[in-house]
Amino acid sequence: MAFIHTIISALLGSPTTLPFLLCAYFALQSIYRLFFHPLSHIPGPILASISSLYLYTLSYRGTECHGLADVHSKYGASVVRIAPNAVSVSDGMALQSIYVAGGGFQKDKRYKNFNVEGHQTIFSTLDLAYRDRMAKAVLPLFAMGRVRASGEEGGIIRTCVDEFVKLFASEKQKALAHKPGSARLDILDLVTRLTVDVTTGYLFNQRYGGLGEQSPPSTHNSKSHRNELSAAPFLHKIVGFGRFSLLPNWLFHTVMTFSLSLGRLFPDKAFNDSLACIDDFVTRIVGDAAPDKAETFQSRLLAAGISRVVTMAQCKAVTFAGTDSTSIKLATLIFHLVQNPRVRQRLMQEFRLHRGEAATTDPQTLPYLRAVVQEGLRLGMANPACLTRTVPATGLDVGGTFIPPGTSVGMSAWTLHHNPELFTEPFTFRPERWVDEGKEATEETIRLRRQRDRDVFPFGVGARMCIARNLATHALFVAVRAIVESELLEGARTCAERIELDEWFNVSIRGHKLEVEW
């Protein structure tokens, strides 16, 4: 013992002791994680097995979806290890176990990073009782009958879409007059103006006013002067925070605190002005809300006993989520409609065929339009990255691979939506795959259709899926029909061959613009 004590004393007295101990610790930790950890039997990159830096880097760079799909392909496995205690699953059969059965697995602590101003939201909370209390208060607003009525003449969706088409036509005409032959429009900004008004008008009974703002998004101005929706910088900033969302809560808050400090030293006027616009709007709608009148999102929350401060946070959260996700989906759809005149032609034939019939009152009854929207939802994912959950005490078996309790497990819509075994040419926009390919009811086509329906989840899946999915989906149907019938896309071409994305938790179109030209 005296000999060992002498050795330890000598080491602690040496200036090289601390570096040596640190190196030894990390070496032993790496050996444990590689060979003795409960996930050591699951294939994956060595760096991912020993350090979360691998996954954090993918997330920060906006390449998480491509990166994880490549890992699945490289190792030929439906379960791969992507961090010391995290796995990615690409087998659609696991959706039921992870997200649906028994209410699905518990969200992991990552979701605390999505709290709004320190307040839990319907999306971010891990407390199911708290979530259910708020969700049940507002769920009647999203009943399909109510949503459909808003898409009819005089309804808020229809009114906003009609204004959107007029704005689109006006800006196209201005652009053509300014620069014939190469007139451009930023469709992302245009559709964001639409979706913010649909979201706020439908939920709050007061529109934000995106479609009525001055200086709409014609890009015939100089490149140095871009006319954006006033809410856009706020939306972009929140989306950008997603690159850090996988960080431990303490580290995420450290990064956010540092970011806010930098913001005070070097103010971002565009963001500050945008945030002020959002704050003023939310303060007004909550201030005007009457808890005894349950026709709006904010009044229903107040009636359920939710404080005004928390209600304001919920209103900010749903404004962001509804506006951002729906605008990404609609911009993606318009982009592909511009690139595919044959799809527009077939849609017009369907519209003419059903004109005057009862089916026209609900665009979701039109088969080819349904296929177009479904294909747009497959490609236009607002949340393409892994939706992470924590494996419960029972563990999880995926195709014979056991995933132990406590593991962070997730499935990526991007990976499943681009599965070449289910979707031939998975990056190609082809609505026919949802109608024509299933006409012959063979065992193979029935199996394929069922798997496709199972594996496409643009609004999440299970008990925690997006509560506003009915509203977003119907708005897409109404908008796509109106824009195609207007024939405003005739002669248009996209300014890029494909949409470039930053694959954060909430996807971002790079450059925050998506232009078409005539």
Coordinates of C-alpha atoms in Angstrom, one line a residue:
M1 CA 0.0 0.0 0.0
A2 CA 2.8 2.4 0.8
F3 CA 4.3 1.7 -2.6
I4 CA 1.0 2.5 -4.4
H5 CA 0.6 5.6 -2.2
T6 CA 4.1 6.7 -3.2
I7 CA 3.3 6.2 -6.9
I8 CA 0.0 8.2 -6.7
S9 CA 1.7 11.0 -4.8
A10 CA 4.4 11.2 -7.5
L11 CA 1.8 11.3 -10.3
L12 CA -0.3 14.0 -8.6
G13 CA 2.8 16.0 -8.1
S14 CA 3.8 15.9 -11.8
P15 CA 2.8 18.6 -14.2
T16 CA 1.9 16.0 -16.8
T17 CA -0.5 14.1 -14.5
L18 CA -3.7 15.9 -15.4
P19 CA -3.2 15.6 -19.2
F20 CA -2.3 11.9 -18.7
L21 CA -5.4 11.2 -16.6
L22 CA -7.6 13.0 -19.1
C23 CA -6.2 11.0 -22.0
A24 CA -6.5 7.8 -20.0
Y25 CA -10.1 8.6 -19.1
F26 CA -11.1 9.3 -22.7
A27 CA -9.2 6.3 -24.0
L28 CA -11.0 4.0 -21.4
Q29 CA -14.3 5.7 -22.2
S30 CA -13.9 5.1 -25.9
I31 CA -12.9 1.5 -25.4
Y32 CA -16.0 1.0 -23.2
R33 CA -18.3 2.6 -25.7
L34 CA -16.9 0.7 -28.6
F35 CA -16.8 -2.8 -27.1
F36 CA -18.7 -3.0 -23.8
H37 CA -21.6 -0.4 -24.1
P38 CA -25.1 -1.8 -24.4
L39 CA -25.2 -0.4 -28.0
S40 CA -21.8 -1.9 -29.0
H41 CA -23.6 -4.6 -31.1
I42 CA -25.2 -2.0 -33.3
P43 CA -23.2 -0.9 -36.5
G44 CA -22.3 2.7 -37.1
P45 CA -19.3 5.0 -37.6
I46 CA -16.6 4.6 -35.0
L47 CA -16.6 8.4 -34.2
A48 CA -20.4 8.3 -33.6
S49 CA -19.9 5.4 -31.2
I50 CA -17.4 7.2 -29.0
S51 CA -18.6 10.8 -29.3
S52 CA -21.8 12.8 -29.9
L53 CA -19.7 15.3 -31.8
Y54 CA -20.4 13.3 -34.9
L55 CA -24.2 13.9 -34.7
Y56 CA -23.8 17.5 -33.5
T57 CA -21.7 18.3 -36.5
L58 CA -24.2 16.8 -39.0
S59 CA -26.9 18.8 -37.3
Y60 CA -25.0 22.1 -37.2
R61 CA -24.0 21.8 -40.9
G62 CA -27.6 21.0 -41.9
T63 CA -26.7 17.6 -43.4
E64 CA -28.2 15.3 -40.8
C65 CA -30.7 13.7 -43.1
H66 CA -28.3 12.9 -45.9
G67 CA -25.7 11.9 -43.4
L68 CA -27.9 9.4 -41.6
A69 CA -29.2 8.0 -44.8
D70 CA -25.7 7.4 -45.9
V71 CA -24.9 5.6 -42.7
H72 CA -27.9 3.2 -43.2
S73 CA -26.8 2.6 -46.7
K74 CA -23.1 2.0 -45.9
Y75 CA -23.8 -0.5 -43.1
G76 CA -26.8 -2.1 -44.8
A77 CA -28.7 -1.9 -41.6
S78 CA -32.1 -0.6 -40.6
V79 CA -30.7 0.2 -37.1
V80 CA -27.5 2.2 -36.9
R81 CA -25.7 3.9 -34.0
I82 CA -25.4 7.6 -34.5
A83 CA -24.1 8.7 -31.1
P84 CA -22.9 6.9 -28.0
N85 CA -26.4 6.5 -26.7
A86 CA -28.5 7.1 -29.8
V87 CA -29.7 5.1 -32.8
S88 CA -31.5 5.8 -36.0
V89 CA -34.1 3.4 -37.4
S90 CA -35.2 3.2 -41.0
D91 CA -37.6 0.3 -40.9
G92 CA -41.1 1.6 -41.3
M93 CA -42.5 -1.3 -39.3
A94 CA -41.0 0.4 -36.2
L95 CA -43.2 3.5 -36.5
Q96 CA -46.0 1.7 -34.7
S97 CA -43.8 0.6 -31.7
I98 CA -42.0 3.9 -31.3
Y99 CA -44.7 6.5 -32.0
V100 CA -48.1 4.9 -31.9
A101 CA -48.6 1.9 -29.6
G102 CA -49.7 3.0 -26.1
G103 CA -49.3 6.6 -27.0
G104 CA -45.7 6.1 -28.2
F105 CA -42.4 6.4 -26.4
Q106 CA -41.7 9.4 -24.3
K107 CA -40.1 12.4 -26.0
D108 CA -36.5 12.8 -24.9
K109 CA -35.0 15.8 -23.2
R110 CA -34.0 17.4 -26.5
Y111 CA -37.5 18.8 -26.8
K112 CA -37.0 21.1 -23.8
N113 CA -34.8 23.1 -26.1
F114 CA -38.0 24.1 -28.0
N115 CA -39.6 25.8 -25.1
V116 CA -40.7 29.3 -25.9
E117 CA -39.3 32.0 -23.6
G118 CA -38.9 29.4 -20.9
H119 CA -42.5 28.1 -21.2
Q120 CA -43.5 24.6 -22.2
T121 CA -45.6 24.4 -25.3
I122 CA -48.0 21.7 -26.7
F123 CA -45.1 20.6 -28.8
S124 CA -42.2 20.8 -26.4
T125 CA -43.6 19.6 -23.1
L126 CA -42.6 16.1 -21.8
D127 CA -45.5 16.3 -19.3
L128 CA -48.3 14.4 -21.0
A129 CA -51.0 15.7 -18.5
Y130 CA -49.9 19.3 -19.2
R131 CA -49.9 18.6 -22.9
D132 CA -53.3 17.0 -22.9
R133 CA -54.8 19.9 -20.9
M134 CA -53.7 22.4 -23.5
A135 CA -54.3 20.2 -26.6
K136 CA -57.9 19.2 -25.5
A137 CA -58.7 22.9 -25.1
V138 CA -57.9 23.7 -28.7
L139 CA -58.6 20.5 -30.6
P140 CA -62.2 21.4 -31.5
L141 CA -60.7 24.2 -33.7
F142 CA -59.1 21.6 -35.9
A143 CA -62.2 19.4 -36.5
M144 CA -62.3 18.5 -40.2
G145 CA -65.8 19.9 -40.8
R146 CA -64.8 23.3 -39.4
V147 CA -61.6 23.3 -41.5
R148 CA -63.5 22.4 -44.7
A149 CA -66.0 25.2 -44.1
S150 CA -63.2 27.7 -43.9
G151 CA -62.1 26.6 -47.4
E152 CA -65.5 27.5 -48.9
E153 CA -66.6 30.8 -50.3
G154 CA -66.3 33.4 -47.5
G155 CA -64.2 31.2 -45.3
I156 CA -60.8 32.4 -44.1
I157 CA -58.7 29.9 -46.1
R158 CA -60.6 30.7 -49.3
T159 CA -60.4 34.4 -48.7
C160 CA -56.7 34.4 -48.1
V161 CA -56.0 32.1 -51.1
D162 CA -58.1 34.4 -53.3
E163 CA -56.0 37.4 -52.1
F164 CA -52.8 35.4 -52.6
V165 CA -53.7 34.6 -56.2
K166 CA -54.4 38.3 -56.8
L167 CA -51.1 39.3 -55.2
F168 CA -49.2 36.7 -57.3
A169 CA -50.8 38.0 -60.5
S170 CA -50.1 41.6 -59.6
E171 CA -46.4 40.9 -58.8
K172 CA -46.0 38.8 -61.9
Q173 CA -47.3 41.7 -64.0
K174 CA -45.0 44.2 -62.3
A175 CA -42.0 42.0 -62.7
L176 CA -42.8 41.4 -66.4
A177 CA -43.2 45.1 -67.0
H178 CA -39.9 45.9 -65.3
K179 CA -37.8 43.2 -67.0
P180 CA -39.5 41.3 -69.8
G181 CA -38.0 38.0 -70.6
S182 CA -36.4 37.4 -67.2
A183 CA -39.0 38.5 -64.6
R184 CA -38.6 36.8 -61.2
L185 CA -40.7 36.1 -58.2
D186 CA -39.8 34.7 -54.8
I187 CA -42.5 32.2 -54.3
L188 CA -41.2 31.3 -50.8
D189 CA -41.9 34.8 -49.5
L190 CA -45.2 34.9 -51.3
V191 CA -46.5 31.7 -49.8
T192 CA -45.2 32.7 -46.4
R193 CA -47.4 35.8 -46.6
L194 CA -50.3 33.5 -47.3
T195 CA -49.6 30.9 -44.6
V196 CA -49.1 33.4 -41.8
D197 CA -52.5 34.9 -42.6
V198 CA -54.2 31.6 -42.9
T199 CA -52.7 30.4 -39.6
T200 CA -53.5 33.5 -37.6
G201 CA -56.8 34.3 -39.3
Y202 CA -58.1 30.8 -38.7
L203 CA -56.8 30.3 -35.1
F204 CA -56.9 33.8 -33.7
N205 CA -59.7 35.3 -35.8
Q206 CA -57.3 38.1 -36.5
R207 CA -54.9 38.0 -39.4
Y208 CA -51.3 39.0 -39.1
G209 CA -51.6 40.9 -42.4
G210 CA -48.8 39.4 -44.4
L211 CA -50.8 39.6 -47.7
G212 CA -51.6 43.2 -47.1
E213 CA -48.1 44.4 -46.2
Q214 CA -46.5 46.9 -48.5
S215 CA -43.5 46.1 -50.7
P216 CA -44.4 42.5 -51.6
P217 CA -41.7 40.1 -52.8
S218 CA -41.0 40.9 -56.4
T219 CA -37.3 40.4 -57.1
H220 CA -37.1 42.9 -59.9
N221 CA -35.4 45.2 -57.3
S222 CA -31.7 45.2 -56.8
K223 CA -30.2 42.3 -55.0
S224 CA -29.1 44.5 -52.1
H225 CA -32.7 45.4 -51.3
R226 CA -34.9 42.4 -50.7
N227 CA -38.5 43.0 -49.6
E228 CA -39.4 40.4 -47.0
L229 CA -42.5 39.7 -45.0
S230 CA -42.0 41.5 -41.6
A231 CA -42.3 38.1 -39.7
A232 CA -39.6 36.4 -41.9
P233 CA -36.5 37.3 -39.9
F234 CA -38.2 35.9 -36.8
L235 CA -39.1 32.7 -38.6
H236 CA -35.6 32.3 -40.0
K237 CA -34.0 32.8 -36.6
I238 CA -36.1 30.3 -34.9
V239 CA -35.5 27.7 -37.6
G240 CA -31.7 28.4 -37.4
F241 CA -31.7 27.6 -33.6
G242 CA -32.6 24.0 -34.7
R243 CA -29.0 23.4 -35.6
F244 CA -28.3 23.3 -31.9
S245 CA -31.3 21.4 -30.8
L246 CA -29.5 18.1 -30.2
L247 CA -27.2 19.7 -27.6
P248 CA -27.8 18.8 -24.0
N249 CA -30.2 21.3 -22.4
W250 CA -27.5 23.1 -20.4
L251 CA -25.2 23.5 -23.4
F252 CA -28.1 24.6 -25.6
H253 CA -29.1 27.3 -23.1
T254 CA -25.4 28.4 -22.8
V255 CA -25.3 28.8 -26.6
M256 CA -28.6 30.7 -26.6
T257 CA -27.4 33.0 -23.8
F258 CA -24.2 33.7 -25.7
S259 CA -26.2 34.4 -28.8
L260 CA -28.4 36.8 -27.0
S261 CA -25.3 38.6 -25.6
L262 CA -23.9 38.9 -29.0
G263 CA -27.2 40.3 -30.2
R264 CA -27.0 43.0 -27.6
L265 CA -23.5 43.9 -28.6
F266 CA -24.2 43.7 -32.3
P267 CA -27.9 44.3 -32.8
D268 CA -29.6 42.6 -35.7
K269 CA -32.1 45.3 -36.6
A270 CA -34.1 43.1 -39.1
F271 CA -34.6 40.4 -36.4
N272 CA -35.4 42.9 -33.6
D273 CA -38.0 44.7 -35.8
S274 CA -39.5 41.3 -36.8
L275 CA -39.7 40.1 -33.2
A276 CA -41.3 43.4 -32.2
C277 CA -44.0 42.9 -34.9
I278 CA -44.7 39.4 -33.6
D279 CA -44.7 40.5 -30.0
D280 CA -47.1 43.4 -30.7
F281 CA -49.4 41.1 -32.7
V282 CA -49.5 38.3 -30.0
T283 CA -50.0 40.9 -27.2
R284 CA -52.9 42.4 -29.1
I285 CA -54.8 39.1 -29.8
V286 CA -54.3 37.8 -26.3
G287 CA -55.3 41.1 -24.8
D288 CA -58.5 41.2 -26.8
A289 CA -59.3 37.6 -26.0
A290 CA -62.5 36.8 -24.0
P291 CA -62.2 33.5 -22.1
D292 CA -66.0 33.1 -22.1
K293 CA -66.0 33.0 -25.9
A294 CA -64.4 29.8 -27.1
E295 CA -64.1 30.5 -30.8
T296 CA -60.4 31.2 -30.9
F297 CA -57.1 29.5 -30.0
Q298 CA -56.2 32.0 -27.4
S299 CA -59.7 32.3 -25.8
R300 CA -59.8 28.5 -25.4
L301 CA -56.5 28.3 -23.6
L302 CA -57.5 31.1 -21.3
A303 CA -60.8 29.4 -20.6
A304 CA -58.8 26.2 -19.7
G305 CA -57.0 28.2 -17.0
I306 CA -53.8 28.8 -18.9
S307 CA -52.2 32.1 -17.9
R308 CA -52.0 35.0 -20.3
V309 CA -48.2 34.8 -20.3
V310 CA -48.2 31.1 -21.2
T311 CA -51.0 31.7 -23.7
M312 CA -48.9 34.3 -25.5
A313 CA -46.0 31.8 -25.7
Q314 CA -48.4 29.2 -27.2
C315 CA -49.6 31.7 -29.7
K316 CA -46.1 32.5 -30.8
A317 CA -45.3 28.8 -31.1
V318 CA -48.3 27.9 -33.2
T319 CA -47.8 31.0 -35.4
F320 CA -44.2 29.9 -36.1
A321 CA -45.1 26.2 -36.6
G322 CA -48.2 26.8 -38.8
T323 CA -46.5 29.5 -40.9
D324 CA -43.1 27.9 -41.4
S325 CA -44.2 24.3 -42.0
T326 CA -47.0 25.1 -44.4
S327 CA -45.0 27.6 -46.4
I328 CA -42.2 25.0 -47.0
K329 CA -44.8 22.5 -48.2
L330 CA -46.6 24.9 -50.5
A331 CA -43.4 26.4 -51.9
T332 CA -42.2 22.9 -52.7
L333 CA -45.4 22.0 -54.4
I334 CA -45.4 25.2 -56.6
F335 CA -41.7 24.6 -57.4
H336 CA -42.5 21.1 -58.8
L337 CA -45.7 22.3 -60.5
V338 CA -43.6 24.8 -62.4
Q339 CA -41.2 22.1 -63.4
N340 CA -43.9 19.7 -64.5
P341 CA -46.4 21.3 -67.0
R342 CA -47.9 17.8 -67.7
V343 CA -49.0 17.6 -64.0
R344 CA -50.7 21.1 -64.3
Q345 CA -52.4 19.9 -67.5
R346 CA -53.8 16.8 -65.9
L347 CA -55.0 18.8 -62.9
M348 CA -56.8 21.2 -65.2
Q349 CA -58.5 18.3 -66.9
E350 CA -59.7 17.0 -63.5
F351 CA -60.9 20.4 -62.5
R352 CA -62.9 20.8 -65.7
L353 CA -64.3 17.2 -65.4
H354 CA -65.7 17.9 -61.9
R355 CA -66.7 21.5 -62.4
G356 CA -70.2 22.1 -61.3
E357 CA -70.4 18.9 -59.3
A358 CA -70.7 18.6 -55.5
A359 CA -67.1 17.2 -55.4
T360 CA -65.7 20.7 -56.2
T361 CA -66.8 21.9 -52.7
D362 CA -64.1 19.8 -51.2
P363 CA -60.9 19.6 -53.2
Q364 CA -59.7 16.6 -51.2
T365 CA -62.2 14.5 -53.1
L366 CA -60.3 14.9 -56.4
P367 CA -58.1 11.9 -56.9
Y368 CA -55.3 13.4 -58.9
L369 CA -55.2 16.6 -56.8
R370 CA -54.9 14.3 -53.8
A371 CA -52.0 12.5 -55.5
V372 CA -50.2 15.8 -56.3
V373 CA -50.5 17.1 -52.7
Q374 CA -49.4 13.7 -51.3
E375 CA -46.3 13.7 -53.5
G376 CA -45.6 17.3 -52.4
L377 CA -45.9 16.3 -48.8
R378 CA -43.5 13.4 -49.4
L379 CA -40.9 15.7 -50.8
G380 CA -41.6 18.9 -48.9
M381 CA -41.0 17.9 -45.3
A382 CA -41.0 20.7 -42.7
N383 CA -39.4 18.4 -40.1
P384 CA -37.2 15.9 -42.0
A385 CA -34.8 15.0 -39.2
C386 CA -35.1 12.3 -36.6
L387 CA -38.1 12.6 -34.2
T388 CA -36.3 11.4 -31.1
R389 CA -37.8 9.3 -28.3
T390 CA -36.5 7.4 -25.2
V391 CA -36.7 3.6 -25.3
P392 CA -38.8 2.5 -22.2
A393 CA -37.8 -0.2 -19.6
T394 CA -39.1 -3.0 -21.9
G395 CA -36.5 -2.2 -24.6
L396 CA -37.3 -2.3 -28.3
D397 CA -36.8 -5.0 -30.9
V398 CA -36.4 -3.9 -34.5
G399 CA -36.1 -6.7 -37.0
G400 CA -34.1 -8.8 -34.5
T401 CA -31.9 -6.0 -33.2
F402 CA -32.5 -5.2 -29.6
I403 CA -32.3 -1.6 -28.5
P404 CA -31.9 -1.3 -24.7
P405 CA -33.9 0.9 -22.3
G406 CA -32.8 4.5 -22.0
T407 CA -31.5 4.7 -25.6
S408 CA -32.5 7.8 -27.7
V409 CA -34.2 6.4 -30.8
G410 CA -35.5 8.2 -33.8
M411 CA -36.8 7.8 -37.3
S412 CA -36.3 10.4 -40.1
A413 CA -39.1 11.3 -42.5
W414 CA -36.4 12.1 -45.0
T415 CA -35.0 8.6 -44.9
L416 CA -38.4 6.9 -45.2
H417 CA -39.8 9.3 -47.8
H418 CA -36.8 8.6 -50.1
N419 CA -36.7 4.9 -49.7
P420 CA -36.0 3.6 -53.3
E421 CA -37.6 0.2 -52.4
L422 CA -40.9 2.0 -52.0
F423 CA -40.5 5.0 -54.3
T424 CA -38.8 4.5 -57.6
E425 CA -36.7 7.5 -58.4
P426 CA -37.3 8.8 -54.9
F427 CA -36.2 12.4 -55.6
T428 CA -38.5 12.8 -58.6
F429 CA -41.9 14.5 -58.3
R430 CA -44.3 11.9 -59.7
P431 CA -47.9 12.1 -58.4
E432 CA -48.8 9.1 -60.6
R433 CA -47.2 6.8 -58.1
W434 CA -50.2 7.5 -55.7
V435 CA -52.9 6.7 -58.3
D436 CA -51.9 5.0 -61.5
E437 CA -49.4 2.6 -60.0
G438 CA -52.0 1.0 -57.7
K439 CA -54.9 0.5 -60.2
E440 CA -54.1 -3.2 -60.7
A441 CA -55.0 -4.7 -57.3
T442 CA -52.3 -7.4 -57.2
E443 CA -50.7 -8.5 -54.0
E444 CA -47.6 -6.6 -54.8
T445 CA -49.3 -3.3 -55.5
I446 CA -51.5 -3.6 -52.4
R447 CA -48.5 -4.3 -50.3
L448 CA -46.6 -1.4 -51.8
R449 CA -49.4 1.1 -51.3
R450 CA -49.8 0.1 -47.7
Q451 CA -46.2 0.5 -47.0
R452 CA -46.1 3.9 -48.7
D453 CA -49.1 5.1 -46.7
R454 CA -47.5 3.8 -43.5
D455 CA -44.0 5.4 -44.2
V456 CA -45.0 8.9 -45.3
F457 CA -45.6 11.1 -42.2
P458 CA -45.1 14.8 -43.1
F459 CA -46.9 15.9 -39.9
G460 CA -45.3 13.4 -37.5
V461 CA -47.1 10.2 -36.4
G462 CA -48.9 8.9 -33.3
A463 CA -50.3 10.8 -30.3
R464 CA -47.8 13.7 -30.7
M465 CA -48.3 14.4 -34.3
C466 CA -49.1 17.9 -35.4
I467 CA -52.5 19.0 -34.0
A468 CA -52.9 21.5 -36.9
R469 CA -52.4 18.9 -39.7
N470 CA -56.1 19.2 -40.9
L471 CA -55.7 22.9 -41.3
A472 CA -52.4 22.8 -43.1
T473 CA -53.5 20.0 -45.4
H474 CA -56.7 21.6 -46.5
A475 CA -55.0 25.0 -47.0
L476 CA -52.6 23.2 -49.4
F477 CA -55.5 21.6 -51.4
V478 CA -57.3 25.0 -51.7
A479 CA -54.1 26.9 -52.6
V480 CA -52.8 24.3 -55.2
R481 CA -56.2 24.2 -56.9
A482 CA -56.5 28.0 -57.1
I483 CA -52.9 28.6 -58.3
V484 CA -53.3 26.0 -61.1
E485 CA -56.7 27.2 -62.2
S486 CA -55.4 30.8 -62.4
E487 CA -52.8 29.6 -65.0
L488 CA -50.3 32.0 -63.4
L489 CA -47.6 29.3 -63.7
E490 CA -47.9 29.0 -67.4
G491 CA -44.6 29.8 -69.1
A492 CA -42.7 29.9 -65.8
R493 CA -39.5 28.1 -65.1
T494 CA -37.6 27.5 -61.9
C495 CA -34.3 29.4 -61.3
A496 CA -32.7 26.3 -59.8
E497 CA -32.8 22.6 -60.8
R498 CA -33.6 21.5 -57.3
I499 CA -34.4 22.9 -53.8
E500 CA -31.3 23.1 -51.6
L501 CA -32.1 22.6 -47.9
D502 CA -30.5 23.0 -44.5
E503 CA -31.7 19.8 -42.8
W504 CA -32.2 21.1 -39.3
F505 CA -35.1 20.0 -37.1
N506 CA -37.2 22.5 -39.0
V507 CA -36.0 22.5 -42.5
S508 CA -34.7 25.7 -44.1
I509 CA -34.6 26.5 -47.8
R510 CA -31.0 27.8 -48.4
G511 CA -30.9 31.5 -49.0
H512 CA -34.5 31.9 -47.7
K513 CA -35.8 32.3 -51.2
L514 CA -37.1 30.1 -54.0
E515 CA -37.5 31.9 -57.3
V516 CA -39.3 31.3 -60.5
E517 CA -39.1 33.4 -63.7
W518 CA -40.9 34.0 -66.9

